[in-house]
Structure formats: C-alpha cells, structure tokens
Backbone as a ProteinNet text record, in pm:
[ID]
protein_1_A
[PRIMARY]
XXXXXXXXXXXXXXXXXXXXXXXXXXXXXXXXXXXXXXXXXXXXXXXXXXXXXXXXXXXXXXXXXXXXXXXXXXXXXXXXXXXXXXXXXXXXXXXXXXXXXXXXXXXXXXXXXXXXXXXXXXXXXXXXXXXXXXXXXXXXXXXXXXXXXXXXXXXXXXXXXXXXXXXXXXXXXXX
[TERTIARY]
-3519.1	-3506.5	-3364.5	-3268.9	-3130.6	-3099.1	-3153.1	-3128.9	-3189.6	-3306.8	-3372.8	-3292.2	-3242.5	-3161.7	-3032.4	-2970.7	-2848.3	-2874.3	-2987.6	-3023	-3043.5	-3114.3	-3133.9	-2999.9	-2915.1	-2783	-2703.9	-2706.2	-2634.6	-2690.6	-2820.5	-2883.7	-2843.2	-2850.2	-2813.7	-2665	-2579.6	-2435.7	-2404.2	-2468.8	-2449	-2493	-2604.7	-2654.2	-2557.3	-2510.1	-2412.6	-2282.6	-2239.2	-2116.2	-2131.2	-2244.7	-2268.3	-2269.9	-2336.5	-2339.6	-2199.8	-2122.8	-1988.2	-1899.1	-1898.1	-1810.7	-1855.6	-1986	-2031.8	-2004.4	-2013.4	-1982.8	-1835.4	-1746.5	-1603	-1578.2	-1645.2	-1627.7	-1680.5	-1795.4	-1851	-1755.4	-1694	-1599.6	-1479.5	-1427.8	-1313.7	-1353.6	-1471.1	-1520.1	-1537.4	-1592.1	-1610.3	-1476.1	-1376.2	-1243.3	-1182	-1196.3	-1143.4	-1215.6	-1346.8	-1425.7	-1385.3	-1362.1	-1319.3	-1183.9	-1089.3	-957.7	-970.8	-1056	-1077.3	-1135.7	-1235.2	-1297.2	-1196.9	-1113.4	-1011.9	-913	-872.2	-780.5	-844.9	-971.4	-1043.6	-1054.1	-1080.3	-1091.4	-957.6	-849.8	-716.6	-683	-710.5	-681.7	-762.9	-892	-976.6	-926.9	-886.7	-834.3	-704.3	-616.4	-490.1	-514.9	-612.1	-646.9	-692.5	-773.4	-821	-705.2	-607.3	-489.1	-416.7	-399.7	-328.2	-407.9	-538.4	-621.5	-608.5	-610.4	-595.8	-457.2	-355.3	-218.6	-210.6	-262.8	-257	-340.5	-455.2	-539.4	-464.3	-405.8	-329.5	-207.5	-142.6	-25.9	-63.9	-174.4	-217.6	-266.6	-304.9	-343.7	-223.3	-104.9	20	11	-65.8	-72.5	30.9	155.6	266.3	293.2	269.6	286.7	181.7	60.1	-43.4	-5.5	53.7	105.5	209.9	297.5	404.6	348.3	229.8	165.6	114.4	105.7	57.7	171.5	294.7	410	474.8	539.8	609.3	736.4	786.1	910	1028.9	1029	1141.1	1107.8	1023.7	980.7	1097.5	1080.8	1179.4	1102.7	1152.5	1094	1203.2	1163.2	1257.9	1203.3	1283.9	1252.3	1376.2	1363.1	1477.7	1601.7	1586.1	1694.4	1751.9	1694.9	1740.2	1650.3	1713.2	1636.3	1630.1	1513.8	1496	1385.8	1368.2	1258.2	1164.8	1037.9	938.5	968.7	1009.6	1035.4	1138.1	1236.8	1338.1	1280.2	1169.6	1108.1	1014.3	974.2	876.5	919.9	1044.7	1082.5	1085.8	1103.4	1117.6	983.6	884.9	758.3	687.2	683.1	613.9	671.8	802	860.6	798.9	766.9	702.7	562.3	489.9	353.2	351.6	461.5	470.9	477.3	554.2	564.9	436.2	368.5	244.8	137.3	77.2	-13.8	-139.8	-178.1	-297.3	-259.8	-138.7	-89.6	-174	-212.7	-295.9	-247.6	-260.4	-240.6	-380.4	-415.3	-546	-530.4	-597.7	-586.8	-674.2	-609.9	-683.8	-725.2	-639.6	-667.2	-591.5	-655.1	-588.8	-639.1	-546.1	-585.9	-485.2	-528.3	-442.6	-438.7	-322.8	-304	-222.2	-284.8	-223	-177	-47.2	-0.2	61.4	27.5	74.8	-43.1	-20.1	-119.1	-49.6	-114.3	-61.7	-158.5	-103.6	-185.9	-128.6	-214.7	-178.2	-225.2	-133	-161	-153.8	-246.1	-241.6	-219	-101	-66.7	-115.9	-171.8	-212.6	-173	-154	-122.2	-88.6	-56.2	-19.1	106.4	208.8	332.8	315.7	304.8	285.9	409.6	506.5	631.7	747.9	867.6	989.5	998.3	1042	1060.1	1193	1285.5	1415.9	1480.1	1492.8	1554.3	1472.1	1350.2	1261	1165.4	1174.2	1087.8	941.3	856.5	712.9	663.3	593.7	544.1	393.7	324.3	178.4	121.5	210.4	166.1	94.6	-10.3	-76.2	3.8	20.8	95	2.6	35.4	-35.3	59.1	89	177.3	138.7	198.3	158.2	265.7	221.7	312.7	248.8	333	286.2	354.5	276.5	327.2	297.8	395.4	375.4	410	310.6	328.6	329.8	417.2	412.2	359.6	255.1	187.4	216.6	222.2	235.2	145.6	54.8	-34.9	-103.4	-148	-221.9	-137.4	-5.7	83.7	175.3	230.1	319.7	459.9	510.2	646.5	742.3	699.2	783.1	697.9	760.3	696.9	795	754.1	833	759.8	831.2	767.8	836.1	754	803.2	716.2	780.2	706.3	761.2	673.5	710.5	759.1	879.4	934.5	964.5	991.5	1017.9	896.7	777.8	656.2	640.6	665.6	656.8	750.3	876.3	974.1	942.3	892.6	850.5	737.9	644.7	532.7	577	693.8	748.9	842.8	854.5	932.4	1071.8	1111.7	1244.7	1239.2	1349.9	1357.6	1475.8	1457.3	1565.4	1643	1774.6	1854.7	1957.9
6706.5	6721.7	6691.3	6739.1	6716.3	6567.5	6495.9	6351.9	6281.3	6324.6	6265.6	6294.2	6413.4	6451.2	6370.2	6356.1	6277.2	6131.2	6079.2	5940.2	5922.3	6015.8	6009.6	6017.5	6107.1	6121.9	5990.7	5927.8	5800.7	5690.3	5687.2	5585	5607	5731	5762.4	5735.1	5777.2	5754.5	5604.9	5527.9	5382.5	5320.5	5364.6	5313	5339.9	5465.2	5498.7	5420.5	5404.2	5328.4	5184.3	5124.7	4986.2	4975.7	5070	5068.6	5084.7	5177.3	5203.2	5080.1	5022.5	4907.2	4784.2	4763	4646.2	4666	4790.4	4816.6	4790.8	4826.1	4798.7	4648.8	4577.6	4432.2	4368.5	4416.5	4362.2	4383.2	4501	4529.2	4435.6	4415.5	4325.2	4182.4	4140.3	4006	3989.2	4091.9	4085.3	4074.7	4149.8	4143.4	4004.7	3948.1	3813.5	3710.5	3725.2	3633.2	3644.4	3766.6	3787	3721	3738.7	3675.3	3523.4	3469.4	3324.6	3274.9	3347	3306.2	3311.8	3416.2	3426.8	3310.8	3276.9	3163.9	3034.7	3014	2893.5	2887	3000.2	3003.2	2969.9	3025.8	2997.8	2850.1	2794.7	2652.8	2563.9	2594.9	2515	2525.7	2644.4	2664.6	2586.7	2588.8	2514.6	2364.6	2313.4	2171	2137.4	2223.7	2199	2199.6	2286.6	2289.5	2155.1	2102.5	1974.8	1859.8	1858.3	1754.4	1761.4	1882.1	1900.5	1853.9	1884.4	1843.2	1691.4	1615.9	1469.5	1416.6	1477.6	1435	1454.3	1571.9	1599.2	1508.5	1482.5	1394.3	1255.1	1201.4	1067.7	1064.5	1180.2	1190	1223.7	1234.6	1271.2	1405.7	1496.1	1633.8	1714.3	1685.1	1733.6	1882.6	1937.2	2082.5	2157	2101.3	2163	2151.6	2039.5	2026	2133.1	2152.8	2251.2	2392.5	2418.6	2548.9	2568.4	2461.1	2469.6	2486.6	2492.4	2511.6	2646.6	2703.3	2830.3	2806.7	2909.4	2892.4	2850.2	2891.6	2858.5	2741.6	2649	2535.3	2444.7	2377.7	2279.6	2158.3	2042	1916.3	1836.9	1760.6	1679	1537.5	1442.1	1300.4	1233.2	1173	1105.4	1194.3	1316	1414.7	1463.7	1424.5	1472.2	1588.5	1700.6	1817.5	1822	1858.5	1869.4	1970.7	2006.9	2094.3	2014.3	2049.3	1969.6	1961.2	2070.5	2071	1965.1	1939.4	1837.2	1695.8	1676.3	1543.4	1513.7	1616.4	1597.1	1490	1485.6	1380.1	1240	1230.9	1100.8	1037.6	1118.5	1065.3	971	998.7	905.1	764.4	749.4	615.2	530.4	591	517.6	473.9	564.7	532.5	432.1	418.5	313.8	177.9	168.5	42.6	10.2	113.7	98.7	186.3	141.6	228.7	270.8	194.1	229.9	291.3	341.8	398	518.6	521.5	630.8	675	804.9	865.4	879.4	792.7	798.5	872.9	986.2	1067.2	1005.1	958.8	900.9	1007.6	1106.5	1213.2	1336.2	1450.3	1575	1685.7	1768.4	1882.9	1995.1	2115.1	2232.7	2309.1	2364.5	2454.7	2571.8	2688.4	2808.4	2780.2	2791.6	2773.1	2634.9	2539.5	2401.6	2309.2	2211.7	2107.8	1973.5	1883.3	1748.3	1650.4	1559.8	1459.2	1320.6	1232.7	1091.2	1020.5	952.2	891.9	740	675.6	531.2	512.2	462.6	441.5	303.1	294.6	164.7	158	36.7	16.7	-128.6	-156	-290.5	-279.6	-357.9	-353.7	-438.2	-372.1	-442.6	-438.9	-354.1	-345.7	-336.9	-354.1	-350.1	-218	-229.6	-111.8	-125.6	-34.3	-35.2	-174	-230.1	-361.8	-476.6	-450	-556.2	-589.3	-712.9	-754	-740.5	-723	-710.4	-831.5	-805.8	-914.3	-932.9	-829.5	-833.9	-814.9	-793.6	-777.6	-644.3	-652.7	-530.6	-477.7	-347.4	-285.7	-192.4	-177.4	-82.1	-45.8	80.7	127	269.6	320	448.6	555	678.7	792.3	912.8	1006.4	1131.7	1247	1345.4	1467.8	1584	1670.4	1795.2	1907.1	1988.1	2096.7	2231	2319.1	2459.1	2538.6	2616.2	2689.1	2838.7	2904.1	3049.5	3098.8	3186.9	3246.2	3140.3	3032	2928.7	2835.6	2838.7	2749	2675.1	2564.2	2482	2542.3	2577.4	2628.5	2514.9	2428.5	2315.8	2191.1	2077.7	1949.4	1855.8	1801.4	1699.5	1567.2	1465.6	1337.4	1225.3	1143.8	1022.8	908.3	806.8	694.7	562.5	464	331.4	245.2	273.6	198.5	52.9	23.5	-115.3	-203.1	-154.6	-230.6	-245.3	-138.7	-145.1	-253	-249.5	-345.3	-488.5	-507.4	-641.8	-693.7	-607.1	-648.8	-681.1	-629.6	-660.7	-781.1	-843.2	-965.8	-948.7	-828.1	-807.8	-834.6	-883.5	-912	-839.5	-794	-731.5	-841.6	-846.1	-951.1	-889.5
5215.9	5074.4	5026.7	5102.4	5062.8	5062.2	5156.2	5164.1	5043.3	5002	4886.9	4759.6	4744.3	4628.7	4626.4	4742	4752.1	4713.9	4757.8	4727.5	4576.9	4512.7	4368.1	4295.3	4342.8	4282.3	4292.2	4409.1	4428.5	4338.8	4326.3	4241	4095.3	4050.3	3911.5	3888.5	3983.7	3971.9	3966.8	4053.6	4056.2	3923.4	3871.6	3743.7	3630.4	3622.6	3518.5	3535.7	3660.3	3687.1	3640	3672.1	3628.9	3476.5	3411.7	3265.1	3206.7	3262.6	3212.7	3227.9	3348.5	3372.6	3294.9	3286.4	3210.5	3062.4	3015.7	2875.5	2847.4	2939.5	2923	2922	3012.6	3017.2	2889.6	2841.1	2717.9	2601.3	2595.8	2487.4	2495.7	2616.2	2634.6	2598.9	2641.7	2610.8	2460.2	2394.7	2249.5	2178	2224	2163.1	2180	2299.2	2323.7	2238.1	2226.5	2144.7	1997.5	1950.6	1812.4	1787.2	1879.1	1865.8	1863.1	1949.8	1955.3	1823	1771.2	1644.4	1529.2	1527.2	1422.5	1431.5	1552.3	1573.8	1524.5	1559.6	1516.6	1364.1	1300.2	1154.2	1087.9	1140.8	1085.7	1102.8	1221.4	1245.4	1151.8	1134.5	1044.9	900.4	860.1	725	705	804.4	795.2	784.3	857.7	848.8	706.8	647.5	511	410.9	431.7	343.7	350.3	470.8	486.8	425.8	444.5	381.8	229.6	176.9	31.8	-14.2	63.9	30.2	13.7	111.5	103.3	-13.1	-39.1	-151.2	-283.2	-300.3	-423	-434.6	-322.7	-321.9	-371.8	-321.4	-363.2	-508	-560.3	-701.7	-790.1	-728.4	-796	-868.5	-812.6	-863.2	-785.2	-814.5	-732.4	-748.8	-866	-882.7	-801.3	-794.7	-710.9	-563.4	-525	-387.4	-360.9	-457.5	-442.8	-423.3	-479.1	-460.5	-317.8	-240.9	-102.1	-2.1	-50.9	38.1	7.9	108.1	88.5	6.8	-61.1	-138.3	-51.5	74.1	163.8	256.8	208.7	291.6	327.9	442.4	489.9	540.2	503.9	548.5	618.2	718.1	793.8	803.4	758.7	771.6	827.8	944.3	1006.6	1008.3	1049.9	1063.9	931.6	820.7	690.1	648.5	612.6	569.7	417.7	363.5	219.7	190.3	64.7	23.8	-66.1	-64.6	-135.9	-285.5	-344.6	-489.2	-529.1	-442.5	-471.7	-468.1	-396.9	-386.7	-503.4	-577.1	-685.1	-785.5	-831.5	-926.6	-864.3	-732.7	-666.5	-628.1	-595.7	-544.9	-642	-771.6	-861.7	-859.7	-834.2	-832.2	-721.2	-609.2	-500.1	-542.2	-607.1	-650	-765.7	-838.4	-941	-871.9	-764.6	-689.8	-615.1	-566.5	-488.5	-553.1	-664.3	-739.4	-663	-561.9	-483.7	-348.3	-336.8	-210.3	-169.5	-41.9	10.1	146.9	169.5	302.1	362.8	453.9	519.3	651.4	663.2	784.7	892.5	999.2	1111.7	1211.9	1229.8	1325.2	1278.3	1291	1252.4	1343.4	1388.8	1471.1	1453.3	1487.4	1472.9	1604	1632.3	1745.5	1692.9	1693.5	1637.8	1495.3	1467	1329.6	1306.2	1390.7	1373.1	1344.6	1256.9	1228.8	1246.9	1318.9	1340	1274.4	1193.9	1126.6	1154.4	1204.6	1220.9	1094.4	1029.4	899.1	908	839.9	818.6	668.2	633	492.7	450.3	330.7	276.3	129	81.6	-58.8	-86	-211.2	-254.2	-340.1	-306.7	-384.4	-510.3	-623.9	-750.6	-840.1	-805.4	-882.6	-784.9	-838.9	-757.7	-680.3	-553.8	-468.4	-394.8	-417.4	-349.9	-352.7	-467.9	-487.1	-428	-383.7	-334.4	-448.3	-498.3	-609.1	-569.2	-669.3	-643.2	-565.3	-456.4	-371.2	-383.8	-428.3	-428.2	-288.5	-191.6	-52.2	-31.4	47.7	93.4	210.9	214.1	324	401.4	528.1	613.5	727.1	736.8	844.1	882.2	989.2	1047.2	1029	1041.6	1038.6	1105.3	1141.6	1201.4	1128.5	1091.2	1029.8	1123.4	1141.1	1214.5	1117.1	1086.1	990.5	1062.4	1018.5	1062.2	943.2	968	862.1	871.7	756.5	750.2	636.7	669.3	568.9	482.5	545.1	473.9	388.8	408.6	333.8	430.2	382.1	463.7	460.2	577.2	589.3	623.4	717.1	759.7	776.5	751	775.3	843.7	956.3	1027.4	1006	961	928.7	1005.9	1072.3	1139.1	1088.4	1028.3	970.6	1022.8	1032.1	1080.7	963.7	916.8	803.3	837.8	963.4	1002.5	971.1	1004.9	973.4	822.6	748.3	601.9	547.9	588	535.6	578.6	699.4	743.2	654.7	618	534	391.2	353.8	221.4	225.7	343.2	355	411.2	444.6	503.4	652.8	705.6	849.1	909.6	1030.2	1105.3	1175.8	1155.8	1219	1307.5
[MASK]
+++++++++++++++++++++++++++++++++++++++++++++++++++++++++++++++++++++++++++++++++++++++++++++++++++++++++++++++++++++++++++++++++++++++++++++++++++++++++++++++++++++++++++++++

C-alpha cells in the first residue's frame, strides 16, 4: 500500500511540476512575443512616417513635414549639420527648377528606432538651377537616407546623394 501511495504522490507531483514549469515558460514566451510584436508595430509605424514625409515633401507641404520632425532635429548632408526648419525656405527653389521632382522609395526598412530608405530621384529641369540654364533634361539619380526616430518623429536624418550623376545629367563634366 505504501508503494502505491508513493507512486500516486510521485505522479501527482510530476504533473504539478510539469504544469508549473510549462506555465512559467509560456509566460516568458508570451512576454517575448509581446515585446517582438511591439517592436514590429513601432518599426512599421516609423516606416509609415517616413513614407508620409517624402509624400508631403514632394507636394511641398513643408510645414506638415516639419510636424513630423522633433523640435531638436538634426540633419547631416555631406558633413554639414542643419535643422529641417532652416531648409523650408530653400526647398521650393529646387522644385521650381524641377517641378516634377519626386523621391521614389525603392527600398525601406526599419530596425528598432532607425529607418533606412533607398531613394531614386526623378525629375525634369525646366528652369535655371544653381547657375545651370534650363536644359529640359530628365534626371535620375540615387540617394540613401538614414533616419533616427523618437516617439514617431524624425530626430536625425543622414543623407547621402549621388550629386555627380545629377550634375552630369545636367551637362556638367568633372575635369
């Protein structure tokens, strides 16, 4: 009888142990899954912010673009630091020279609070640009943006663009 009681006790103890440990593992797995889902949601949301930014930029809705950046934003182009608000008066002049200028997103992805966008720029030079008379030439060149996001807004933007290709398409030559 004692052996039978001991066996029942061991079976019950083993069952409870399995339930307890599997329940702990399930809780840990659920927490990890929740963190992963939250990360995925933030990354997807950040990508949408960047897509909206480029759309508004091409529509010259620059104040709306400015609402997508933090007040303490920093941008870097060729080692020059600037803030988006300072660029607002300058951007329309580029779109006057290239009225159909577009930022076409070829690839975009996010990792944590960073978003990387590969851009294919297109447009047609219909007016003077930087002392280059209107050529009527269609342009197409590449660029890469790396954004750092905070709370769904752009904190930093790093920009690298292939200006050599742009200038060659406008008739300038490197000598």
